[in-house]
C-alpha positions as semicolon CSV with decimal commas, in nm:
position;residue;x (nm);y (nm);z (nm)
1;M;-1,390;-1,343;3,127
2;L;-1,077;-1,460;2,942
3;T;-1,011;-1,746;3,183
4;S;-1,343;-1,912;3,092
5;T;-1,231;-1,970;2,733
6;V;-0,857;-1,967;2,811
7;P;-0,822;-2,134;3,155
8;P;-0,486;-2,131;3,337
9;D;-0,443;-2,507;3,292
10;L;-0,464;-2,464;2,914
11;V;-0,217;-2,177;2,927
12;D;0,030;-2,386;3,128
13;E;-0,011;-2,672;2,879
14;V;0,081;-2,458;2,577
15;I;0,370;-2,300;2,769
16;D;0,517;-2,642;2,841
17;T;0,454;-2,760;2,484
18;A;0,623;-2,450;2,343
19;G;0,916;-2,489;2,584
20;C;0,906;-2,128;2,702
21;R;0,863;-2,191;3,074
22;E;1,082;-1,953;3,276
23;Q;1,396;-2,110;3,426
24;R;1,395;-1,886;3,731
25;R;1,131;-1,705;3,929
26;R;1,037;-1,385;3,750
27;V;0,811;-1,091;3,823
28;L;0,653;-1,155;3,482
29;P;0,624;-1,534;3,431
30;A;0,506;-1,675;3,099
31;R;0,148;-1,733;3,218
32;V;0,111;-1,370;3,328
33;V;0,259;-1,245;3,001
34;I;0,009;-1,447;2,795
35;Y;-0,284;-1,295;2,980
36;F;-0,122;-0,953;2,949
37;V;-0,096;-0,994;2,569
38;L;-0,460;-1,102;2,554
39;A;-0,557;-0,798;2,762
40;L;-0,370;-0,577;2,514
41;A;-0,594;-0,719;2,242
42;L;-0,910;-0,675;2,450
43;F;-0,840;-0,306;2,518
44;S;-0,694;-0,229;2,174
45;A;-0,972;0,016;2,080
46;A;-1,067;0,120;2,434
47;D;-0,916;0,470;2,403
48;G;-1,089;0,535;2,071
49;Y;-0,796;0,688;1,886
50;R;-0,499;0,459;1,960
51;P;-0,420;0,139;2,153
52;P;-0,351;0,206;2,522
53;G;0,002;0,181;2,657
54;Y;0,152;-0,124;2,825
55;R;0,136;0,018;3,176
56;A;-0,226;0,130;3,132
57;V;-0,333;-0,227;3,053
58;A;-0,106;-0,377;3,318
59;R;-0,258;-0,143;3,576
60;I;-0,606;-0,280;3,498
61;L;-0,487;-0,636;3,558
62;V;-0,307;-0,540;3,879
63;L;-0,615;-0,362;4,014
64;R;-0,830;-0,665;3,930
65;W;-0,599;-0,889;4,132
66;R;-0,497;-0,628;4,390
67;W;-0,574;-0,863;4,678
68;L;-0,295;-1,089;4,541
69;C;-0,068;-0,809;4,421
70;H;-0,052;-0,612;4,747
71;G;0,285;-0,444;4,765
72;C;0,379;-0,534;4,408
73;V;0,544;-0,272;4,186
74;L;0,390;-0,213;3,843
75;A;0,634;-0,333;3,576
76;S;0,785;-0,077;3,342
77;S;0,703;-0,062;2,970
78;S;1,055;-0,183;2,895
79;A;1,012;-0,489;3,119
80;L;0,677;-0,571;2,956
81;T;0,830;-0,537;2,609
82;Q;1,114;-0,774;2,699
83;A;0,861;-1,018;2,848
84;R;0,671;-1,024;2,517
85;Q;0,994;-1,087;2,330
86;R;1,085;-1,377;2,562
87;L;0,741;-1,532;2,516
88;G;0,758;-1,539;2,136
89;V;0,490;-1,657;1,893
90;K;0,460;-2,031;1,953
91;P;0,255;-2,026;2,277
92;L;-0,007;-1,795;2,123
93;H;-0,016;-2,004;1,806
94;L;-0,073;-2,322;2,007
95;L;-0,333;-2,148;2,220
96;F;-0,526;-2,036;1,913
97;D;-0,523;-2,394;1,782
98;R;-0,680;-2,506;2,111
99;V;-0,960;-2,247;2,123
100;R;-1,056;-2,216;1,755
101;G;-1,362;-2,397;1,627
102;P;-1,738;-2,345;1,600
103;A;-1,921;-2,268;1,921
104;G;-2,279;-2,353;1,830
105;T;-2,498;-2,652;1,752
106;P;-2,828;-2,667;1,560
107;T;-3,004;-2,562;1,881
108;T;-2,753;-2,301;2,002
109;G;-2,717;-2,046;1,726
110;S;-2,524;-2,213;1,444
111;T;-2,681;-2,199;1,099
112;F;-2,765;-2,543;0,960
113;V;-2,923;-2,569;0,613
114;F;-2,984;-2,887;0,416
115;G;-2,847;-3,073;0,718
116;R;-2,508;-2,898;0,693
117;R;-2,328;-2,635;0,899
118;V;-2,305;-2,311;0,698
119;V;-1,951;-2,167;0,698
120;A;-1,781;-1,897;0,493
121;W;-1,431;-1,772;0,424
122;D;-1,299;-1,436;0,314
123;A;-0,993;-1,217;0,363
124;T;-0,909;-0,868;0,483
125;T;-0,595;-0,661;0,545
126;L;-0,438;-0,528;0,866
127;A;-0,201;-0,232;0,879
128;T;0,134;-0,263;1,057
129;P;0,387;0,004;1,161
130;D;0,606;0,129;0,877
131;T;0,937;-0,016;0,993
132;P;1,209;-0,167;0,770
133;A;1,153;-0,513;0,920
134;N;0,778;-0,507;0,861
135;A;0,821;-0,364;0,512
136;T;1,062;-0,643;0,417
137;E;0,846;-0,918;0,566
138;F;0,496;-0,807;0,461
139;G;0,525;-0,549;0,182
140;Y;0,298;-0,265;0,075
141;H;-0,027;-0,249;-0,117
142;G;0,054;-0,215;-0,487
143;Q;0,408;-0,348;-0,450
144;A;0,536;-0,581;-0,722
145;R;0,610;-0,933;-0,603
146;N;0,938;-0,965;-0,795
147;P;1,043;-0,617;-0,912
148;T;1,290;-0,630;-1,201
149;K;1,362;-0,259;-1,227
150;K;1,474;0,010;-0,987
151;P;1,163;0,164;-0,824
152;T;1,073;0,501;-0,974
153;D;0,916;0,797;-0,794
154;S;0,576;0,727;-0,949
155;Y;0,600;0,363;-0,837
156;Q;0,686;0,473;-0,484
157;R;0,385;0,706;-0,477
158;R;0,152;0,421;-0,577
159;L;0,252;0,213;-0,276
160;G;0,041;0,208;0,036
161;S;0,136;0,410;0,342
162;T;0,205;0,112;0,572
163;P;0,299;-0,256;0,532
164;L;-0,009;-0,476;0,519
165;I;-0,095;-0,828;0,631
166;R;-0,362;-1,029;0,452
167;L;-0,571;-1,219;0,707
168;M;-0,811;-1,494;0,598
169;T;-1,056;-1,666;0,828
170;L;-1,301;-1,956;0,802
171;I;-1,600;-1,879;1,025
172;D;-1,925;-2,033;1,142
173;C;-2,194;-1,808;0,992
174;G;-2,432;-1,847;1,286
175;T;-2,204;-1,758;1,577
176;H;-1,917;-1,581;1,391
177;T;-1,667;-1,800;1,576
178;I;-1,341;-1,871;1,394
179;I;-1,294;-2,226;1,272
180;D;-0,946;-2,153;1,139
181;A;-0,734;-1,858;1,028
182;T;-0,413;-1,787;0,842
183;F;-0,225;-1,473;0,739
184;D;0,079;-1,351;0,548
185;G;0,214;-1,040;0,378
186;V;0,009;-0,887;0,097
187;V;0,297;-0,924;-0,147
188;T;0,363;-1,293;-0,087
189;S;0,004;-1,419;-0,056
190;S;-0,325;-1,391;-0,241
191;E;-0,671;-1,491;-0,121
192;P;-0,676;-1,821;-0,318
193;A;-0,328;-1,906;-0,185
194;L;-0,438;-1,847;0,174
195;A;-0,756;-2,048;0,111
196;R;-0,546;-2,356;0,038
197;R;-0,405;-2,335;0,393
198;L;-0,758;-2,355;0,535
199;L;-0,866;-2,662;0,340
200;A;-0,759;-2,894;0,623
201;S;-1,028;-2,741;0,846
202;L;-1,312;-2,825;0,605
203;T;-1,496;-3,143;0,701
204;P;-1,795;-3,343;0,575
205;G;-2,117;-3,184;0,696
206;M;-2,003;-2,830;0,617
207;L;-2,153;-2,605;0,348
208;L;-1,892;-2,348;0,241
209;L;-1,998;-2,013;0,094
210;A;-1,742;-1,811;-0,100
211;D;-1,720;-1,507;-0,325
212;R;-1,635;-1,519;-0,696
213;N;-1,265;-1,448;-0,635
214;F;-1,216;-1,810;-0,524
215;T;-1,386;-1,991;-0,812
216;S;-1,136;-2,201;-1,007
217;H;-1,116;-2,567;-1,100
218;D;-0,806;-2,633;-0,889
219;L;-0,938;-2,480;-0,568
220;W;-1,281;-2,637;-0,627
221;S;-1,115;-2,979;-0,661
222;H;-0,923;-2,943;-0,336
223;A;-1,228;-2,811;-0,149
224;T;-1,461;-3,090;-0,264
225;A;-1,196;-3,349;-0,174
226;T;-1,246;-3,258;0,194
227;G;-1,606;-3,385;0,182
228;A;-1,759;-3,040;0,235
229;D;-2,031;-2,906;0,005
230;L;-1,983;-2,575;-0,174
231;I;-2,189;-2,277;-0,287
232;W;-1,959;-2,032;-0,463
233;R;-2,036;-1,733;-0,676
234;A;-1,896;-1,738;-1,032
235;K;-1,765;-1,454;-1,245
236;K;-1,959;-1,337;-1,549
237;N;-1,687;-1,436;-1,796
238;L;-1,693;-1,803;-1,689
239;Q;-1,853;-1,992;-1,978
240;L;-2,080;-2,275;-1,860
241;V;-2,276;-2,487;-2,109
242;P;-2,590;-2,653;-1,966
243;T;-2,599;-3,031;-1,991
244;T;-2,929;-3,089;-1,806
245;H;-3,204;-2,838;-1,728
246;L;-3,380;-2,892;-1,395
247;P;-3,746;-2,810;-1,311
248;D;-3,657;-2,538;-1,054
249;G;-3,476;-2,325;-1,314
250;S;-3,122;-2,439;-1,234
251;F;-2,912;-2,658;-1,463
252;L;-2,625;-2,903;-1,448
253;A;-2,295;-2,818;-1,615
254;T;-1,926;-2,903;-1,604
255;L;-1,664;-2,679;-1,443
256;P;-1,373;-2,719;-1,688
257;T;-1,012;-2,779;-1,601
258;R;-0,755;-2,512;-1,680
259;R;-0,639;-2,693;-1,995
260;E;-0,998;-2,753;-2,106
261;T;-1,077;-2,384;-2,051
262;A;-0,789;-2,287;-2,281
263;R;-0,914;-2,528;-2,549
264;L;-1,270;-2,398;-2,530
265;N;-1,154;-2,036;-2,544
266;G;-0,955;-2,113;-2,855
267;A;-1,254;-2,284;-3,018
268;R;-1,474;-1,990;-2,929
269;A;-1,223;-1,749;-3,086
270;R;-1,239;-1,950;-3,410
271;G;-1,617;-1,907;-3,416
272;C;-1,711;-2,260;-3,308
273;P;-2,046;-2,301;-3,127
274;P;-2,038;-2,353;-2,746
275;Q;-1,980;-2,711;-2,645
276;P;-1,965;-2,887;-2,306
277;P;-1,617;-2,944;-2,160
278;R;-1,471;-3,292;-2,188
279;H;-1,302;-3,282;-1,848
280;G;-1,401;-3,117;-1,524
281;H;-1,632;-3,135;-1,222
282;Q;-2,005;-3,176;-1,252
283;I;-2,177;-2,882;-1,086
284;R;-2,517;-2,728;-1,055
285;V;-2,569;-2,365;-1,160
286;V;-2,828;-2,133;-1,009
287;E;-2,876;-1,799;-1,185
288;F;-3,094;-1,526;-1,037
289;T;-3,127;-1,151;-0,996
290;I;-3,185;-0,943;-0,684
291;T;-3,381;-0,620;-0,717
292;T;-3,333;-0,375;-0,431
293;T;-3,610;-0,118;-0,393
294;G;-3,544;0,193;-0,187
295;P;-3,435;0,550;-0,257
296;N;-3,265;0,405;-0,566
297;T;-3,381;0,085;-0,731
298;S;-3,101;-0,145;-0,845
299;T;-3,080;-0,495;-0,991
300;E;-2,778;-0,726;-0,967
301;E;-2,724;-1,058;-1,136
302;Y;-2,585;-1,358;-0,949
303;R;-2,464;-1,696;-1,064
304;L;-2,391;-1,962;-0,804
305;L;-2,209;-2,292;-0,845
306;T;-2,283;-2,573;-0,601
307;T;-2,212;-2,937;-0,534
308;L;-2,574;-2,987;-0,422
309;L;-2,701;-3,155;-0,740
310;D;-3,037;-3,278;-0,607
311;H;-3,294;-3,005;-0,675
312;H;-3,551;-3,181;-0,454
313;H;-3,320;-3,170;-0,150
314;A;-3,184;-2,820;-0,222
315;P;-3,426;-2,610;-0,433
316;A;-3,280;-2,322;-0,632
317;Q;-3,490;-2,066;-0,441
318;H;-3,342;-2,181;-0,109
319;I;-2,986;-2,176;-0,245
320;A;-3,032;-1,821;-0,377
321;A;-3,173;-1,705;-0,042
322;L;-2,892;-1,877;0,150
323;Y;-2,611;-1,693;-0,030
324;Q;-2,672;-1,378;0,175
325;Q;-2,515;-1,567;0,467
326;R;-2,180;-1,517;0,295
327;W;-2,196;-1,157;0,413
328;E;-2,157;-1,283;0,767
329;S;-1,786;-1,282;0,682
330;E;-1,807;-0,905;0,633
331;T;-1,997;-0,873;0,962
332;H;-1,727;-1,082;1,128
333;Y;-1,454;-0,846;1,006
334;S;-1,658;-0,546;1,121
335;F;-1,647;-0,702;1,469
336;L;-1,276;-0,779;1,453
337;K;-1,134;-0,465;1,293
338;P;-1,319;-0,142;1,384
339;R;-1,468;-0,269;1,710
340;L;-1,194;-0,483;1,866
341;I;-0,878;-0,353;1,698
342;G;-1,004;0,001;1,637
343;T;-1,109;0,213;1,339
344;N;-0,810;0,288;1,115
345;T;-0,583;0,152;1,387
346;T;-0,235;0,025;1,307
347;L;-0,108;-0,275;1,501
348;R;0,141;-0,179;1,770
349;S;0,441;-0,412;1,717
350;H;0,743;-0,296;1,516
351;T;0,879;-0,643;1,433
352;P;0,725;-0,931;1,234
353;T;0,749;-1,160;1,537
354;G;0,560;-0,912;1,752
355;I;0,299;-0,861;1,479
356;T;0,240;-1,237;1,452
357;Q;0,204;-1,268;1,829
358;E;-0,035;-0,973;1,834
359;I;-0,260;-1,115;1,560
360;Y;-0,291;-1,450;1,737
361;A;-0,381;-1,267;2,058
362;L;-0,650;-1,070;1,874
363;L;-0,795;-1,389;1,724
364;I;-0,801;-1,564;2,064
365;T;-0,965;-1,266;2,232
366;Y;-1,220;-1,237;1,954
367;Q;-1,298;-1,608;1,989
368;A;-1,351;-1,566;2,363
369;L;-1,592;-1,278;2,302
370;C;-1,789;-1,481;2,047
371;H;-1,818;-1,766;2,297
372;L;-1,946;-1,520;2,558
373;R;-2,194;-1,375;2,307
374;T;-2,317;-1,721;2,205
375;E;-2,357;-1,827;2,568
376;A;-2,560;-1,516;2,642
377;A;-2,781;-1,583;2,339
378;T;-2,831;-1,945;2,444
379;T;-2,924;-1,840;2,797
380;A;-3,201;-1,613;2,667
381;N;-3,298;-1,848;2,382
382;H;-3,198;-1,582;2,128
383;D;-3,015;-1,601;1,800
384;P;-2,655;-1,472;1,843
385;D;-2,730;-1,209;1,578
386;H;-2,965;-1,047;1,831
387;I;-2,681;-0,992;2,081
388;S;-2,465;-0,685;2,018
389;F;-2,095;-0,764;1,979
390;T;-2,007;-0,408;2,082
391;L;-2,209;-0,449;2,401
392;T;-2,039;-0,783;2,468
393;L;-1,697;-0,621;2,422
394;R;-1,772;-0,327;2,650
395;T;-1,922;-0,551;2,917
396;A;-1,615;-0,776;2,910
397;R;-1,387;-0,476;2,950
398;T;-1,593;-0,350;3,242
399;A;-1,578;-0,691;3,410
400;L;-1,196;-0,677;3,412
401;H;-1,210;-0,363;3,625
402;Q;-1,381;-0,556;3,905
403;P;-1,241;-0,820;4,145
404;P;-1,308;-1,175;4,019
405;T;-1,570;-1,397;4,181
406;H;-1,722;-1,735;4,104
407;H;-2,023;-1,557;3,953
408;T;-1,837;-1,303;3,737
409;R;-1,931;-1,469;3,408
410;N;-2,296;-1,508;3,511
411;H;-2,309;-1,142;3,611
412;T;-2,149;-1,045;3,280
413;I;-2,408;-1,244;3,084
414;T;-2,685;-1,085;3,291
415;D;-2,551;-0,737;3,210
416;I;-2,548;-0,826;2,839
417;L;-2,905;-0,956;2,847
418;N;-3,031;-0,649;3,032
419;E;-3,010;-0,461;2,702
420;P;-3,293;-0,518;2,450
421;P;-3,208;-0,763;2,171
422;L;-3,105;-0,629;1,831
423;T;-3,338;-0,644;1,533
424;R;-3,178;-0,664;1,190
425;R;-3,340;-0,475;0,906
426;H;-3,296;-0,503;0,531
427;R;-3,061;-0,228;0,420
428;T;-2,816;-0,144;0,145
429;Y;-2,509;0,076;0,138
430;P;-2,258;0,132;-0,143
431;R;-1,905;0,010;-0,084
432;Q;-1,745;0,352;-0,114
433;R;-1,509;0,571;0,083
434;R;-1,501;0,946;0,121
435;P;-1,212;1,113;-0,062
436;T;-0,938;1,243;0,164
437;A;-0,889;1,618;0,130
438;T;-0,571;1,763;0,281
439;P;-0,369;2,074;0,194
440;Y;-0,045;1,899;0,287
441;P;0,177;1,731;0,027
442;T;0,241;1,357;0,033
443;K;0,571;1,258;0,191
444;P;0,789;1,057;-0,052
445;R;0,872;0,714;0,084
446;H;1,247;0,748;0,021
447;Q;1,263;1,082;0,202
448;P;1,426;1,035;0,544
449;R;1,228;1,141;0,846
450;P;1,371;1,456;1,010
451;P;1,490;1,426;1,370
452;T;1,227;1,496;1,632
453;H;1,468;1,616;1,904
454;T;1,541;1,982;1,835
455;H;1,646;2,297;2,022
456;H;1,459;2,625;1,993
457;H;1,588;2,979;2,041
458;I;1,354;3,276;2,065
459;T;1,469;3,616;1,940
460;I;1,251;3,919;2,007
461;T;1,222;4,144;1,701
462;P;1,190;4,510;1,807
463;S;0,909;4,706;1,644
464;Q;0,985;4,994;1,404
465;T;0,817;5,249;1,634
466;T;1,046;5,157;1,924
467;T;1,352;5,183;1,698
468;K;1,257;5,536;1,578
469;I;1,201;5,665;1,933
470;T;1,539;5,525;2,042
471;N;1,714;5,693;1,748
472;Q;1,548;6,030;1,822
473;R;1,664;6,020;2,185
474;L;2,018;5,943;2,077
475;N;2,016;6,237;1,838
């Protein structure tokens, strides 16, 4: 399954480009180690409660190729760890650059609206082991970027339990394939900062959807300079003065520069009437409300900014209906995190280099699964949304337990299509979490961990009845 998206020739190419080809014949050459790291990502959540061990995953690969590995000895966990360290990050980074990109076309699952490919970006966080190296490199949730004072006990208690990485991806909304991705520590990077790294992957013919956290004049300027069109949600406190009202209910306005925003805020504080900005980008504003009727009826207001100024080509009603595609980013992360990585699962590596290698392996494996899912949907003339990602993942894992043949991928697609297609329904669910209730106190971060290797001595305590009988006999 992996070799269809990541063929051996491509693996050898990135190994040679990275300069990590082994100098002598090894039991674990670089090509084998790359596929081993990808298999670690594929089986990350297979055990349900924790990622499987190195030898457990290596045993699956050996059994798959047992006709080639007859008489071979399964490598130890230490040998596999050293092989990962020798491989490094660069080959996986280069491999991700080769396999990333949209998988679909207008006839094979990708979403095209107004003649443009619909894409979206958003960010999430990944937990890493709480080691000094990871803490220094990535930081904790709630940690100050440049602390000026000595951390207090209350400050330590506010920090998250593990170092976190902020991962941001640009995806194709139709197939959920990754067009590009970037990540960094939560302390050193914000979502808008990571978005700037993804600008190079935006091209003319794309229509980018984004949440209100990204709306600013600077980022809007850089995004429109790529030639892509934008539909971004705006915050309520952003003051926009209409310059032209359009027949479909939308209006044209100017997105002010940062300096112009400061001037207008000052004028508003002095009681001056609203006035259009002198400098900024011309935009079109679509305001609407969504009323959700169910057990509880709720109404939410939305305000979208777009570069699509022609209301005949892009009516306001269609733009408002299209914005729900932005939630495909959330669906994408529900595929990547709880299903592939595992629910509440911490990444396995204890060093920043290992974490970086692991994340690239997860992204490559996820991309391969999305390609398999899209191919299955195309075969049955379905939308990719009708093919279960969980089913695709489980079928791919099952296929690795069987000897490879020329028809393995076709059999895998057939197994996926044997299940009835999914039907999406309109639903709503509050973004809430259950409170954690535990009788145990929280461990202070500065408290050293007690040693785990101990010695126990059992002493039998005699009962009082036995002691009295012994004393009576002695008397």
